[in-house]
Short mmCIF file of C-alpha atoms in Angstrom, two decimals:
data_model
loop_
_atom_site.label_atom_id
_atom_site.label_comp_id
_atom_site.label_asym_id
_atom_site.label_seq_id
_atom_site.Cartn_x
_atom_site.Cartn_y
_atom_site.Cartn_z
CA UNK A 11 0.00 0.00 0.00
CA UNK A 12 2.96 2.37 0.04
CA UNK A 13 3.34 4.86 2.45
CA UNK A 14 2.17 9.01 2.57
CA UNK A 15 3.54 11.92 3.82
CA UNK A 16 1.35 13.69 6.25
CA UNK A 17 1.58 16.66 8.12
CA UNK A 18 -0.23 18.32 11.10
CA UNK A 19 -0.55 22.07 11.32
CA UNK A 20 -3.03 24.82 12.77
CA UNK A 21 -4.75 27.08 9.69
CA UNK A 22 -4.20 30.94 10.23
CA UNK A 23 -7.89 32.12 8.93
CA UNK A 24 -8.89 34.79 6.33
CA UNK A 25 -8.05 37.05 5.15
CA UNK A 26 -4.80 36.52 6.98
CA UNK A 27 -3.93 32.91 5.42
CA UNK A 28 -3.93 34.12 1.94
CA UNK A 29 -2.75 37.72 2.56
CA UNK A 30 0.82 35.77 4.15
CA UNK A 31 0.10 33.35 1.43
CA UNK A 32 0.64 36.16 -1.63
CA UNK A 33 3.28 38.04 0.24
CA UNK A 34 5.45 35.12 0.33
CA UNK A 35 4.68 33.94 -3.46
CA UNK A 36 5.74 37.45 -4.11
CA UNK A 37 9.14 37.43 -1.89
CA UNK A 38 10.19 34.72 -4.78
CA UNK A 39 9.49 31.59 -2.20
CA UNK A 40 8.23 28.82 -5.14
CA UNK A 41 6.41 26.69 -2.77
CA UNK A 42 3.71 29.44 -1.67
CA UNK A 43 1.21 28.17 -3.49
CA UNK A 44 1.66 24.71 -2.56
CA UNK A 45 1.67 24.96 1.20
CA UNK A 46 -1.83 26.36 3.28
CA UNK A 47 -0.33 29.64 5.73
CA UNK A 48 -0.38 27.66 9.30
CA UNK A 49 1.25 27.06 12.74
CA UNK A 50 3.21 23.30 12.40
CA UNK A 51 2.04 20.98 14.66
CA UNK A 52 3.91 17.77 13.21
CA UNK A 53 6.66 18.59 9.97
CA UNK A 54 6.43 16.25 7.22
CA UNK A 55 6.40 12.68 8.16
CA UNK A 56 6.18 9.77 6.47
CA UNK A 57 3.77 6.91 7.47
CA UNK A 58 2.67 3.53 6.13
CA UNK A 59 -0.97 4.61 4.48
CA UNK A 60 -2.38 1.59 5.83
CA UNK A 61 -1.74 3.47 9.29
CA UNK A 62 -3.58 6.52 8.26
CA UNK A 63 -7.19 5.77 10.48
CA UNK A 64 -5.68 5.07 12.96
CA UNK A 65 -3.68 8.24 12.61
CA UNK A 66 -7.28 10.07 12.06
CA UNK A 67 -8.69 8.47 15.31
CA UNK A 68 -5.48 9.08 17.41
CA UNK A 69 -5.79 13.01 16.62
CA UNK A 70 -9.48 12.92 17.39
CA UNK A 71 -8.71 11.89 20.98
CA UNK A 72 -6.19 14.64 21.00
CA UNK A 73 -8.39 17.18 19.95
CA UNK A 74 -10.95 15.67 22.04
CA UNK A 75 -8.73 16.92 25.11
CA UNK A 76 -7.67 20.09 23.98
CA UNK A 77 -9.84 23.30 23.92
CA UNK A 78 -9.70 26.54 22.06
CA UNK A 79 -6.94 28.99 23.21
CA UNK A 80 -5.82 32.70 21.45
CA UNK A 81 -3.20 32.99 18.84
CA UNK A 82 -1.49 36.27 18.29
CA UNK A 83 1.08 36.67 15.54
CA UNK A 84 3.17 40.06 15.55
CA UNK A 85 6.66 41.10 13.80
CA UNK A 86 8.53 38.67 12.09
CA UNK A 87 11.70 36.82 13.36
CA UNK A 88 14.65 34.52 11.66
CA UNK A 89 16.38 31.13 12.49
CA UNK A 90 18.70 32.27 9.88
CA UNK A 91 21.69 31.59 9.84
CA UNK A 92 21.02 28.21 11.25
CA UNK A 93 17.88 27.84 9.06
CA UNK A 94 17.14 29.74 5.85
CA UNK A 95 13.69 30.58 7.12
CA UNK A 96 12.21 34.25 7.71
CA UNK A 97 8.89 33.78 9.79
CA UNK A 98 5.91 36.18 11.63
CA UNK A 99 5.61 35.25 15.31
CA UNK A 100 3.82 33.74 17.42
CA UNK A 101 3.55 35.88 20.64
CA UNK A 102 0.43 34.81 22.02
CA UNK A 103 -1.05 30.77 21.62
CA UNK A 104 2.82 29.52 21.45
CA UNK A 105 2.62 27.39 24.89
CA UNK A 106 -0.93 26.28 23.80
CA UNK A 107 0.97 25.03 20.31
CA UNK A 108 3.69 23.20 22.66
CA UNK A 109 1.28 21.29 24.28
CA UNK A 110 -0.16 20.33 20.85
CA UNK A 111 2.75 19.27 19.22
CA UNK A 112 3.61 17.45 22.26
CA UNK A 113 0.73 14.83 22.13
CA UNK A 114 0.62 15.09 18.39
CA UNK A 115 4.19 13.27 18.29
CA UNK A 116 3.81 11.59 22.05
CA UNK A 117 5.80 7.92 21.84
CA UNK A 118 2.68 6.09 22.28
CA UNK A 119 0.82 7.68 19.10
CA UNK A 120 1.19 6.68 15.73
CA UNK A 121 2.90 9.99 14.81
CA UNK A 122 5.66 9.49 17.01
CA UNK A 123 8.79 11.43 15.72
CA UNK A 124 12.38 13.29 17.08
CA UNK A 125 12.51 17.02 16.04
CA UNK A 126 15.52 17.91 13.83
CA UNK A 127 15.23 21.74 15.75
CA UNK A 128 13.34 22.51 19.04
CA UNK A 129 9.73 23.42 18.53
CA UNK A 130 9.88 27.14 18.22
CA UNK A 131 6.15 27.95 16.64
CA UNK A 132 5.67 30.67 13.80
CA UNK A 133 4.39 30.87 10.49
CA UNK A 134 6.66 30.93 7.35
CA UNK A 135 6.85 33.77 4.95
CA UNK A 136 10.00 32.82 3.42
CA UNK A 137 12.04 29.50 3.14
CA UNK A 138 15.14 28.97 1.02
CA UNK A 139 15.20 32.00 -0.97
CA UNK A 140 17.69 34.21 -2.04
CA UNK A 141 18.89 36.03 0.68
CA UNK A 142 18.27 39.96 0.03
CA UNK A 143 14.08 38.46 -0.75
CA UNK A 144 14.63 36.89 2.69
CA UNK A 145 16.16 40.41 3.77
CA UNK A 146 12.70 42.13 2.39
CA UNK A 147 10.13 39.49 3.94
CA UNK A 148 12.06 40.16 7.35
CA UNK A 149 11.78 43.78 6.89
CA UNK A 150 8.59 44.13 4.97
CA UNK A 151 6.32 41.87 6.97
CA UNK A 152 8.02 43.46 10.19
CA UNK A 153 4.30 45.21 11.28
CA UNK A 154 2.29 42.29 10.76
CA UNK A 155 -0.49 41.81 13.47
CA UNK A 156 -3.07 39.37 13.68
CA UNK A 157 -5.35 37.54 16.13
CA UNK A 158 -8.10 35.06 16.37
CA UNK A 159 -8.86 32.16 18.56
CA UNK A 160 -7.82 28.64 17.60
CA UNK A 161 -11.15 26.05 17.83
CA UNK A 162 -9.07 23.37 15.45
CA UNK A 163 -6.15 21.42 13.94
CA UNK A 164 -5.85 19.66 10.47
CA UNK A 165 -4.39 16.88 8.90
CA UNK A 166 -2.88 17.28 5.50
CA UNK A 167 -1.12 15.28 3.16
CA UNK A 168 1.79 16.15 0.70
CA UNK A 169 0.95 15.37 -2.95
CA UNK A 170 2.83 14.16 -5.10
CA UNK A 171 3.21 17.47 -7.08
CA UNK A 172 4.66 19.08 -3.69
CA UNK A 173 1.29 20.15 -2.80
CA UNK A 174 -0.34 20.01 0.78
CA UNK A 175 -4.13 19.13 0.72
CA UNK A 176 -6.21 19.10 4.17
CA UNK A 177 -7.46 15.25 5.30
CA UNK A 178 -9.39 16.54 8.02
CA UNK A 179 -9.90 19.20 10.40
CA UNK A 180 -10.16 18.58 14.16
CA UNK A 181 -12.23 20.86 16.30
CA UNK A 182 -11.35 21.04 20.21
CA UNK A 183 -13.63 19.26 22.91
CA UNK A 184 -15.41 16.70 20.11
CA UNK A 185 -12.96 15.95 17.55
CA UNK A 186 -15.26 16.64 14.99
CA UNK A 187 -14.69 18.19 12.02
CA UNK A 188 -14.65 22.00 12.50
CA UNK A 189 -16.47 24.31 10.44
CA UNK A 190 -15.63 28.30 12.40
CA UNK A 191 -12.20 28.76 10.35
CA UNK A 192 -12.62 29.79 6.83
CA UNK A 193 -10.86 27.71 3.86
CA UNK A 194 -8.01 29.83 2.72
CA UNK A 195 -8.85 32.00 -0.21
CA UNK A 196 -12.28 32.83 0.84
CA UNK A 197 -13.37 36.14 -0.37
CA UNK A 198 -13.50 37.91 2.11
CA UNK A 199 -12.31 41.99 2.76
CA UNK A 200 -9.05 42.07 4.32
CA UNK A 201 -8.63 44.53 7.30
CA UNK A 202 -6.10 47.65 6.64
CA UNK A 203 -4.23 46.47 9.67
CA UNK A 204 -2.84 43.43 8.28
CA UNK A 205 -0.52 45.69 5.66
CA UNK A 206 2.41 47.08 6.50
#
């Protein structure tokens, strides 16, 4: 049955998600398009797809326990030169995110993983790009606010054309799927205070 690449990851909402989303198509960053604006819960990992409900029923417990907390992203920050990532921050929601992660990847779980980096949340505006377009994202996206309050998680899988596709979304208390965060590129007005 082969195995799929799966990855676990909180959604930042419109207009926010596609407003990041365009900026960092337009810093030069070639896999914009193909990766949803969000929080990383889990990185890419690679699992046996025959494991994949039990994956889907071992997040529903997790979500199951959790409950919705606030996330508030402001200024951007760099793991550069350790990383070649430029990123907005997570300033509010990050210990909430740290307890996620935690029992995304706990040993007993089917997602079990190491980390190749501490868990540090944030949300990626530029990865792997030349360095003055890295220079501009840092500067740029420098008064970037947002808030909202997080109700879910999703699953996603990687494509095989390199693009990330949700499974299923999680919503805190039930582990149902949620339906209070809208799908990224919704039409809706984006607020003046999200441009810098």
């Amino acid at each position: 049955m082969g195995t799929v690449t799966l990855g676990v990851s909180i959604a930042v909402p419109e207009p926010y998600g596609s407003l990041l989303q365009e900026r960092r198509a337009g810093f030069g960053d070639p896999a914009a398009h193909g990766i949803p604006t969000h929080v990383t819960l889990l990185p890419p990992t690679e699992v046996e797809a025959a494991r994949l409900p039990a994956v889907r029923a071992y997040l529903a417990e997790v979500a199951a326990a959790g409950r919705s907390f606030p996330m508030r992203l402001s200024g951007t920050g760099t793991f550069r030169p350790l990383s070649p990532v430029v990123f907005v921050q997570v300033v509010e929601g990050a210990a909430a995110c740290s307890w996620l992660q935690q029992r995304v990847r706990d040993p007993r779980g089917p997602l079990a993983r190491d980390l190749q980096f501490p868990y540090h949340p944030h949300v990626t505006v530029a990865h792997g790009i030349a360095e003055e377009a890295m220079d501009r994202a840092y500067e740029e996206l420098a008064g970037f606010e947002a808030a909202w309050d997080v109700a879910s998680f999703a699953l996603y899988e990687q494509g095989a054309d390199g693009v990330w596709r949700q499974l299923h979304e999680y919503e805190f208390g039930a582990g149902r799927a949620a339906a209070g965060v809208p799908a990224q590129g919704s039409p809706l007005d984006e607020p003046a205070a999200t441009r810098t």
